[in-house]
Coordinates of C-alpha atoms and ligand atoms in Angstrom, one line a residue:
M1 CA -36.6 84.3 215.9
G2 CA -37.8 81.0 214.4
D3 CA -35.7 78.8 212.1
P4 CA -33.5 80.4 209.5
R5 CA -33.7 79.4 205.9
V6 CA -30.2 78.1 204.8
V7 CA -28.9 77.6 201.3
I8 CA -25.8 75.5 200.8
V9 CA -24.0 75.7 197.4
G10 CA -22.5 72.3 196.5
A11 CA -23.4 68.7 197.5
G12 CA -19.9 67.4 197.8
M13 CA -18.3 66.1 201.0
S14 CA -18.3 69.5 202.9
G15 CA -21.9 70.5 201.7
L16 CA -23.2 67.1 203.0
C17 CA -21.3 67.6 206.3
M18 CA -22.9 71.0 206.8
A19 CA -26.4 69.7 205.9
I20 CA -26.1 66.8 208.4
K21 CA -25.0 69.1 211.2
L22 CA -27.9 71.5 210.5
K23 CA -30.3 68.5 210.5
Q24 CA -28.9 67.2 213.7
A25 CA -29.5 70.6 215.2
G26 CA -33.2 70.5 214.2
L27 CA -32.9 72.9 211.4
H28 CA -34.9 71.7 208.4
D29 CA -35.4 74.7 206.1
V30 CA -32.2 73.8 204.2
T31 CA -31.6 73.5 200.5
L32 CA -28.4 72.3 198.8
Y33 CA -28.0 73.4 195.2
E34 CA -25.8 71.1 193.2
K35 CA -25.1 72.0 189.6
A36 CA -24.3 68.4 188.6
D37 CA -26.8 65.5 188.5
A38 CA -25.2 63.6 191.3
L39 CA -23.6 64.3 194.7
G40 CA -20.0 63.7 195.7
G41 CA -18.0 66.7 194.4
T42 CA -14.5 65.7 193.6
W43 CA -15.3 62.0 194.1
R44 CA -18.0 62.3 191.4
D45 CA -15.9 64.3 189.0
N46 CA -12.8 62.2 189.2
T47 CA -13.1 58.6 187.9
Y48 CA -9.7 58.1 186.4
P49 CA -8.0 54.6 186.7
G50 CA -6.1 54.3 190.0
L51 CA -8.1 57.1 191.8
T52 CA -7.4 56.6 195.4
C53 CA -7.5 58.9 198.4
D54 CA -4.0 59.3 199.8
V55 CA -5.3 60.0 203.3
P56 CA -6.0 56.7 205.2
S57 CA -9.7 55.8 204.9
R58 CA -10.1 55.3 208.7
F59 CA -9.4 59.1 209.0
Y60 CA -10.9 60.2 205.7
Q61 CA -14.5 59.7 206.8
F62 CA -17.0 61.5 209.0
S63 CA -16.1 61.1 212.7
F64 CA -19.8 60.6 213.4
A65 CA -20.4 58.0 210.7
T66 CA -17.4 55.8 210.4
N67 CA -17.5 53.0 207.9
P68 CA -16.3 49.5 209.1
G69 CA -16.3 48.3 205.5
W70 CA -13.4 50.1 204.0
T71 CA -11.5 47.6 201.9
H72 CA -8.1 49.3 201.9
L73 CA -5.9 51.5 203.9
Y74 CA -6.3 54.1 201.2
S75 CA -9.7 53.8 199.7
P76 CA -10.4 53.7 196.0
G77 CA -12.4 56.7 194.7
P78 CA -15.6 54.8 193.9
E79 CA -15.7 53.4 197.4
I80 CA -15.6 56.9 198.8
R81 CA -18.3 58.1 196.5
D82 CA -20.5 55.2 197.5
Y83 CA -19.9 56.1 201.2
L84 CA -21.0 59.7 200.5
E85 CA -24.1 58.5 198.7
R86 CA -25.0 56.2 201.7
I87 CA -24.4 59.0 204.2
A88 CA -26.7 61.3 202.2
D89 CA -29.4 58.7 202.4
R90 CA -28.8 57.7 206.0
Y91 CA -29.2 61.3 207.2
G92 CA -32.0 62.2 204.8
I93 CA -30.0 64.8 203.0
R94 CA -30.8 63.7 199.4
E95 CA -34.3 65.1 199.6
Q96 CA -32.8 68.5 200.4
I97 CA -30.6 68.6 197.3
V98 CA -31.8 70.3 194.1
F99 CA -29.7 68.7 191.4
G100 CA -28.8 70.1 188.0
T101 CA -29.1 73.6 189.4
E102 CA -26.3 76.1 189.5
V103 CA -26.2 79.1 191.8
T104 CA -25.0 81.9 189.5
A105 CA -25.3 85.0 191.8
A106 CA -26.4 86.1 195.2
R107 CA -27.1 89.6 196.6
H108 CA -27.5 90.5 200.2
D109 CA -30.5 92.9 200.4
D110 CA -32.7 93.9 203.3
G111 CA -31.2 91.3 205.6
R112 CA -31.5 88.3 203.3
W113 CA -29.6 86.7 200.5
R114 CA -31.5 86.9 197.2
I115 CA -30.2 84.0 195.2
T116 CA -30.2 83.5 191.4
T117 CA -30.1 79.9 190.3
S118 CA -30.2 78.4 186.8
R119 CA -33.8 77.4 187.7
G120 CA -35.0 80.7 189.1
P121 CA -34.7 82.8 192.3
D122 CA -34.6 81.8 195.9
E123 CA -34.0 83.5 199.2
A124 CA -32.1 82.6 202.4
D125 CA -31.1 84.0 205.8
F126 CA -27.8 82.2 205.4
L127 CA -25.7 81.5 202.4
L128 CA -23.1 78.8 202.8
T129 CA -20.6 77.8 200.0
A130 CA -19.2 74.3 199.9
T131 CA -17.9 74.6 196.4
G132 CA -14.6 72.7 196.9
V133 CA -11.0 73.7 196.2
L134 CA -9.9 71.6 193.2
H135 CA -12.9 72.0 191.1
H136 CA -11.9 73.7 187.8
P137 CA -9.6 71.6 185.6
R138 CA -6.6 73.4 184.3
L139 CA -5.7 72.8 180.7
P140 CA -2.1 73.4 179.8
D141 CA -1.4 76.1 177.2
I142 CA 0.6 73.7 175.0
P143 CA 0.6 74.9 171.3
G144 CA -1.3 72.7 168.9
L145 CA -3.3 70.8 171.6
D146 CA -6.4 71.0 169.3
A147 CA -4.5 69.6 166.4
F148 CA -4.2 66.1 167.9
E149 CA -6.3 63.6 166.0
G150 CA -6.9 61.2 168.8
P151 CA -9.0 61.6 172.0
T152 CA -7.8 64.2 174.5
F153 CA -9.2 64.6 178.0
H154 CA -8.4 66.0 181.4
S155 CA -8.0 63.6 184.2
A156 CA -11.1 64.9 186.0
R157 CA -13.2 64.4 182.8
W158 CA -12.1 60.8 182.1
D159 CA -13.6 59.4 178.9
H160 CA -14.4 55.8 179.7
D161 CA -15.5 55.2 176.2
V162 CA -12.0 55.5 174.9
P163 CA -10.3 52.1 174.8
L164 CA -6.7 52.1 176.1
K165 CA -5.8 48.4 175.9
G166 CA -3.0 47.8 173.4
R167 CA -2.9 51.5 172.4
R168 CA -0.2 54.2 172.9
V169 CA -1.2 56.5 175.7
A170 CA 0.4 59.7 176.9
V171 CA -0.1 61.2 180.3
V172 CA 1.0 64.8 180.9
G173 CA 1.7 65.7 184.5
T174 CA 3.3 64.0 187.5
G175 CA 1.2 65.4 190.4
S176 CA -0.8 63.1 192.6
T177 CA -3.1 62.4 189.8
G178 CA -0.5 61.6 187.1
V179 CA 1.3 59.3 189.5
Q180 CA -1.9 57.4 190.4
I181 CA -2.9 57.1 186.8
T182 CA 0.5 55.9 185.7
S183 CA 0.8 53.4 188.6
D184 CA -2.6 51.9 187.7
L185 CA -2.5 52.0 184.0
A186 CA 1.0 50.7 183.3
G187 CA 0.7 47.4 181.4
T188 CA -2.7 48.1 179.8
P189 CA -1.6 50.3 176.9
S190 CA 1.0 48.9 174.6
R191 CA 3.0 52.0 175.5
L192 CA 2.6 54.5 178.2
L193 CA 4.5 57.8 177.9
L194 CA 4.6 59.9 181.0
F195 CA 5.5 63.6 180.3
Q196 CA 7.2 65.0 183.3
R197 CA 8.0 68.7 183.6
T198 CA 9.2 68.6 187.2
A199 CA 10.0 65.5 189.1
Q200 CA 8.2 65.0 192.4
W201 CA 9.1 63.3 195.7
I202 CA 7.1 60.2 196.4
L203 CA 6.4 58.9 199.9
P204 CA 6.3 55.1 199.9
A205 CA 2.7 54.2 200.7
P206 CA 1.8 50.6 199.9
N207 CA -2.0 50.2 199.9
R208 CA -2.7 47.4 202.4
E209 CA -6.0 45.5 201.9
Y210 CA -8.3 45.0 204.9
G211 CA -9.4 41.4 204.9
R212 CA -12.8 40.0 205.7
L213 CA -11.8 39.3 209.3
T214 CA -10.7 42.9 209.9
R215 CA -13.9 44.2 208.4
A216 CA -16.0 41.8 210.4
A217 CA -14.2 42.9 213.6
H218 CA -14.8 46.5 212.8
R219 CA -18.5 45.8 212.2
R220 CA -18.9 44.0 215.5
M221 CA -16.8 46.5 217.6
P222 CA -17.3 50.1 216.6
V223 CA -14.7 51.1 219.1
L224 CA -12.1 49.8 216.6
D225 CA -13.3 52.4 214.1
R226 CA -13.0 55.1 216.6
L227 CA -9.5 53.9 217.6
G228 CA -8.5 53.7 213.9
Y229 CA -9.7 57.3 213.3
R230 CA -7.8 58.6 216.3
W231 CA -4.6 56.7 215.4
H232 CA -4.4 58.0 211.9
E233 CA -5.4 61.5 213.0
A234 CA -2.5 61.4 215.6
V235 CA 0.1 60.1 213.2
I236 CA -0.7 62.7 210.5
S237 CA -1.0 65.5 213.1
H238 CA 2.3 64.6 214.9
V239 CA 4.4 63.7 211.9
L240 CA 3.2 65.0 208.5
S241 CA 1.5 68.2 209.7
Q242 CA 4.5 69.2 211.8
A243 CA 7.0 68.4 209.0
L244 CA 5.2 70.9 206.7
I245 CA 5.3 73.9 209.0
K246 CA 8.7 73.7 210.8
P247 CA 12.1 72.0 210.6
G248 CA 12.6 69.0 212.9
W249 CA 12.8 65.3 213.1
Q250 CA 9.5 64.9 211.3
R251 CA 10.8 66.8 208.2
R252 CA 14.0 64.8 208.2
L253 CA 12.2 61.5 208.5
I254 CA 9.8 62.2 205.6
G255 CA 12.7 63.5 203.5
A256 CA 14.7 60.4 204.2
L257 CA 11.8 58.1 203.4
C258 CA 11.2 59.8 200.1
R259 CA 15.0 59.7 199.2
R260 CA 15.2 56.1 200.1
N261 CA 12.1 55.3 198.1
L262 CA 13.7 56.9 195.0
N263 CA 16.6 54.4 195.3
K264 CA 14.1 51.7 194.1
V265 CA 14.9 53.1 190.7
T266 CA 17.9 51.0 189.6
D267 CA 18.8 52.8 186.3
P268 CA 21.0 55.8 187.4
D269 CA 19.9 57.8 184.4
L270 CA 16.2 57.3 185.1
R271 CA 16.8 57.9 188.8
A272 CA 18.6 61.2 188.0
R273 CA 15.6 62.3 185.8
L274 CA 13.2 61.4 188.6
T275 CA 15.1 63.3 191.2
P276 CA 13.2 66.4 192.1
P277 CA 15.0 69.8 192.2
D278 CA 13.3 70.8 195.4
E279 CA 12.8 69.7 199.0
P280 CA 10.3 66.9 199.8
M281 CA 6.9 68.4 200.6
C282 CA 7.6 71.8 198.9
K283 CA 5.0 70.7 196.4
R284 CA 2.1 68.7 197.8
L285 CA 3.6 65.4 199.0
I286 CA 2.6 62.4 196.8
A287 CA 2.0 59.1 198.4
S288 CA 2.2 56.0 196.2
G289 CA 3.2 52.4 196.5
G290 CA 3.6 51.5 192.9
F291 CA 4.9 54.5 190.9
Y292 CA 8.5 53.6 190.8
D293 CA 7.7 50.0 189.8
A294 CA 5.4 51.3 187.0
V295 CA 8.0 53.7 185.5
Q296 CA 10.6 51.0 185.4
R297 CA 8.5 48.7 183.2
P298 CA 9.8 48.3 179.6
D299 CA 6.4 49.5 178.2
V300 CA 6.6 52.8 180.1
E301 CA 8.7 55.7 179.2
V302 CA 9.3 58.8 181.3
V303 CA 9.8 61.7 178.9
T304 CA 11.6 64.6 180.5
D305 CA 12.3 66.7 177.4
A306 CA 10.0 69.7 177.5
I307 CA 6.9 69.5 175.4
D308 CA 7.2 71.9 172.4
H309 CA 3.9 71.4 170.8
V310 CA 1.3 68.8 169.9
E311 CA 0.5 67.9 166.4
A312 CA -2.0 65.5 164.7
R313 CA 0.0 62.3 165.4
G314 CA 1.4 63.1 168.9
V315 CA 3.6 65.2 171.1
V316 CA 6.7 66.9 169.8
T317 CA 9.4 67.6 172.4
A318 CA 12.0 70.4 172.4
D319 CA 14.6 68.0 170.9
G320 CA 12.4 67.7 167.8
R321 CA 11.3 64.2 168.5
L322 CA 7.7 63.2 167.6
H323 CA 6.2 60.9 170.2
E324 CA 3.4 59.2 168.3
I325 CA 0.4 58.3 170.5
D326 CA -3.3 57.3 170.2
V327 CA -4.7 58.9 173.4
L328 CA -3.6 62.1 175.3
V329 CA -4.5 62.4 179.0
L330 CA -3.9 65.8 180.7
A331 CA -3.2 65.3 184.4
T332 CA -2.3 69.0 184.6
G333 CA -4.2 69.9 187.8
F334 CA -6.8 72.5 188.7
D335 CA -7.2 76.2 189.2
A336 CA -7.0 76.1 193.0
H337 CA -7.6 79.8 193.4
A338 CA -11.0 80.0 191.8
Y339 CA -12.7 79.6 195.1
V340 CA -16.5 80.1 195.0
R341 CA -16.3 81.7 191.6
P342 CA -17.7 82.1 188.9
M343 CA -20.7 82.8 191.3
D344 CA -21.3 86.6 191.6
L345 CA -21.7 87.6 195.2
T346 CA -22.7 91.2 196.0
T347 CA -23.5 93.0 199.3
S348 CA -26.2 95.6 199.8
D349 CA -23.6 98.4 199.5
G350 CA -22.4 97.1 196.1
R351 CA -19.3 95.2 197.2
T352 CA -18.5 92.2 195.1
L353 CA -16.6 89.0 195.9
E354 CA -14.5 89.5 192.7
A355 CA -13.3 92.9 193.9
A356 CA -12.8 91.7 197.5
W357 CA -10.5 89.0 196.1
Q358 CA -8.7 90.9 193.4
D359 CA -5.4 90.2 195.1
G360 CA -6.3 86.6 195.9
P361 CA -8.8 84.8 198.1
R362 CA -8.6 86.1 201.7
A363 CA -11.0 85.2 204.5
Y364 CA -11.5 85.6 208.2
Q365 CA -10.3 82.4 209.9
T366 CA -10.9 80.4 206.7
V367 CA -14.7 80.7 207.0
A368 CA -16.1 84.2 206.7
L369 CA -15.7 87.5 204.8
P370 CA -15.8 91.1 206.0
G371 CA -18.8 93.0 204.6
F372 CA -20.6 89.8 203.6
P373 CA -23.2 89.2 206.4
N374 CA -24.5 85.7 207.2
F375 CA -22.2 84.3 204.6
F376 CA -19.8 81.4 205.4
M377 CA -17.5 79.1 203.5
L378 CA -16.5 75.5 203.9
M379 CA -13.0 74.9 202.6
G380 CA -12.5 78.6 202.3
P381 CA -9.2 80.3 201.7
H382 CA -6.2 79.1 203.8
S383 CA -8.1 76.0 205.1
P384 CA -5.5 73.4 206.2
I385 CA -5.7 71.3 203.0
G386 CA -2.1 70.1 203.0
N387 CA -2.1 66.3 203.4
Y388 CA -4.7 66.3 206.2
S389 CA -8.2 64.8 206.0
L390 CA -10.4 67.5 204.4
I391 CA -13.4 65.8 206.1
A392 CA -12.0 66.6 209.6
I393 CA -11.6 70.2 208.5
A394 CA -15.1 70.4 207.1
E395 CA -16.5 69.1 210.4
A396 CA -14.7 71.8 212.4
Q397 CA -15.9 74.6 210.0
A398 CA -19.4 73.2 209.9
D399 CA -19.6 73.2 213.8
Y400 CA -18.3 76.8 213.8
I401 CA -20.9 78.0 211.2
L402 CA -23.6 76.1 213.1
G403 CA -22.7 78.1 216.2
W404 CA -23.6 81.4 214.5
I405 CA -26.8 79.9 213.0
R406 CA -27.8 78.8 216.5
R407 CA -27.1 82.3 217.8
W408 CA -29.4 83.7 215.1
R409 CA -32.1 81.2 216.0
A410 CA -31.9 82.1 219.6
G411 CA -32.5 85.8 218.6
L412 CA -29.0 86.9 219.8
V413 CA -28.0 88.3 216.4
A414 CA -29.7 89.0 213.1
S415 CA -26.7 89.6 211.0
M416 CA -23.0 88.9 211.5
A417 CA -19.8 89.5 209.5
P418 CA -16.2 89.7 210.7
T419 CA -14.7 93.2 210.8
A420 CA -12.1 94.2 208.2
D421 CA -9.6 94.8 211.1
A422 CA -10.0 91.3 212.5
T423 CA -9.7 89.9 209.0
E424 CA -6.5 91.9 208.3
R425 CA -5.0 90.9 211.7
F426 CA -5.6 87.2 210.9
N427 CA -4.2 87.5 207.4
S428 CA -1.2 89.4 208.5
D429 CA -0.3 86.8 211.2
M430 CA -0.6 84.2 208.4
R431 CA 1.6 86.2 206.0
E432 CA 4.2 86.3 208.8
A433 CA 4.0 82.5 209.5
L434 CA 3.8 81.3 205.8
P435 CA 7.5 81.9 204.9
R436 CA 8.5 79.5 207.7
T437 CA 6.7 76.6 206.0
I438 CA 8.2 74.1 203.6
W439 CA 6.0 75.3 200.8
T440 CA 8.1 78.5 200.3
S441 CA 11.4 76.6 200.1
G442 CA 11.7 77.2 196.3
C443 CA 9.3 75.4 194.0
A444 CA 6.3 76.2 191.9
S445 CA 3.1 74.6 193.0
W446 CA -0.7 75.1 192.9
Y447 CA -0.4 76.1 196.6
L448 CA 1.2 79.5 195.7
G449 CA -1.0 82.5 195.2
K450 CA -0.4 85.7 193.2
D451 CA 1.8 87.1 195.9
G452 CA 4.0 84.1 195.9
L453 CA 2.8 82.9 199.3
P454 CA 1.0 79.6 199.7
E455 CA -2.8 79.8 200.1
L456 CA -2.5 77.3 202.9
W457 CA -2.8 77.2 206.7
P458 CA 0.6 77.7 208.2
W459 CA -0.1 76.2 211.6
T460 CA -1.3 72.7 212.6
P461 CA -4.8 71.5 211.6
R462 CA -5.4 71.0 215.4
E463 CA -4.8 74.8 215.9
H464 CA -7.3 75.4 213.1
A465 CA -9.9 73.2 214.9
S466 CA -9.2 74.8 218.3
M467 CA -9.4 78.4 216.8
L468 CA -12.9 77.5 215.4
R469 CA -14.0 76.0 218.7
T470 CA -13.6 79.3 220.4
P471 CA -15.3 82.1 218.3
V472 CA -14.1 85.6 219.1
F473 CA -17.3 87.6 219.1
D474 CA -15.5 91.0 219.3
D475 CA -14.1 90.2 215.8
F476 CA -17.6 90.5 214.4
E477 CA -20.0 93.3 213.5
T478 CA -23.4 92.1 214.4
T479 CA -27.0 93.6 214.4
G480 CA -30.1 92.5 216.2
Ligands
N01_1 O1 -2.3 68.3 189.8 P1 -0.9 69.1 190.2 P2 -2.9 66.9 190.3 N1 3.3 71.0 180.5 O2 -1.2 70.5 190.0 C1 2.1 69.3 185.2 C2 -5.3 66.5 194.9 N2 -5.4 65.1 194.6 O3 -4.3 66.8 189.6 O4 5.1 70.4 188.5 C3 3.8 69.9 181.2 O5 -0.4 68.6 191.4 C4 2.7 69.9 186.4 O6 4.1 70.1 186.2 P3 4.9 71.1 187.2 C5 -4.0 66.8 195.6 O7 -4.2 67.8 196.6 C6 -5.6 64.3 195.7 O8 -1.9 65.9 190.1 O9 4.0 72.3 187.4 N3 3.4 69.6 182.4 C7 2.4 68.8 187.4 O10 3.3 67.7 187.3 C8 -3.1 67.2 194.5 O11 -2.0 68.0 195.0 C9 -5.7 63.0 195.6 O12 6.2 71.4 186.5 C10 2.4 70.4 183.0 C11 1.0 68.3 186.9 O13 0.9 68.8 185.6 C12 -4.1 68.0 193.7 O14 -5.3 67.2 193.7 C13 -5.4 62.4 194.3 C14 1.9 71.5 182.3 C15 -0.1 69.0 187.7 O15 0.0 68.5 189.0 C16 -3.7 68.3 192.3 O16 -3.1 67.1 191.8 C17 -5.2 63.2 193.3 C18 2.4 71.8 181.0 N4 2.0 72.9 180.3 C19 -5.1 64.5 193.4 N5 1.0 72.1 183.1 C20 -6.0 62.3 196.8 O17 -5.6 61.1 196.9 C21 1.0 71.4 184.2 N6 1.8 70.4 184.2 C22 -6.7 62.9 197.9

């Protein structure tokens, strides 16, 4: 059948992963469209102070391209971005990327995807989206936000031209981002105000530095990299991933570590205000080594009165107090349910992605959609994105997608899409399993979809990988 033309949308970590796998399989008619002017996805967009991956570096990397040079147990964001840049060059992917070009729509017609980009049309036999999960910043609907006279920016759009030293800075939000910013920034502004709506549990995670000797040893003995990868994979799989999905010693252990960590806060009033109302891990678990030290500094204040509105000089809380500030940082998270959109996808019979997902994003086995032939997603709905390495998940999904593309190349199929029945069976199994997870134990989080259920994988990441290793051909409608 010849080689297919493949279009990948997005040149972040998962788009690169897919492109590398295709290249290694000898498939060269591949284009990655990237709307920004640089690659790296979330590691390009986020540049806030303290940006660190909270998955250990030895596991948060491609299993086929480990990096002996990681400087820390948890790598700083710029180091991960450099790593992705180097990988793109090493595997010759950069030449395949068309930067500054947004895919706005795609329609499946006559067996091909007709693609509309901001630079003109294209066509492909396969359309693959690698558009990420946390891509669209969510701005809070706080009255008067526009009235503030000083600079205001979202954490994922950090304005590095704004000086912070010696000024009064407010951070709204205490998710992973707000915690990392606070831990790093404390001490730079003359006053740092952290506006907390809901306290969150913090797993103690001091960030150990890898010394020159360790790095040299890893360079000389690649087996150490492989061992490091397997070790962190095993710890996360056997402890954290289990704790999320069922009761047991793992859940008790992580809960106890978080509670003990909170005792580092010596002032009983502050400790009470930092005590979350829910179970550890109900919201995405935050890992940090320095947060409780930061919030106990005299120049840091945790404000727990609700924000009433913002005015020209600062933030006014419900008790009527005006907190005067110079800079306002919104670490208020992302719209995690805007998968793939705003791209318009349409099938030959007029089905749209918008309509297919009107009740929330649903997929077949996290990677495919019924009625959408030769279309696959990386990091699609219900991917195991908890606290696991998204790179390991992308690799499993890319291998699965590559399997279908190879079948196409071998002439075994011309088009493939999962059946509606198989997709419904998969989603109904998931709906049954989700209430058993810790994420439904009674908290609001970005994990929860419209139906109140988490849009997450309710089993172990290893089960996700093993599901994708064994495709069920009967679940697909194929032609050719
Ligand atoms: O966003 P979040 P994030 N008034 O949605 C608060 C990943 N990540 O950017 O809890 C006041 O978790 C909101 O309060 P509440 C990771 O997957 C990874 O921090 O809703 N406050 C909350 O405190 C993470 O989970 C790394 O009551 C308002 C905060 O804003 C995900 O990104 C590093 C508000 C939002 O927290 C998102 O984290 C960083 C309002 N109107 C992030 N609206 C890694 O290391 C919202 N909030 C891999």
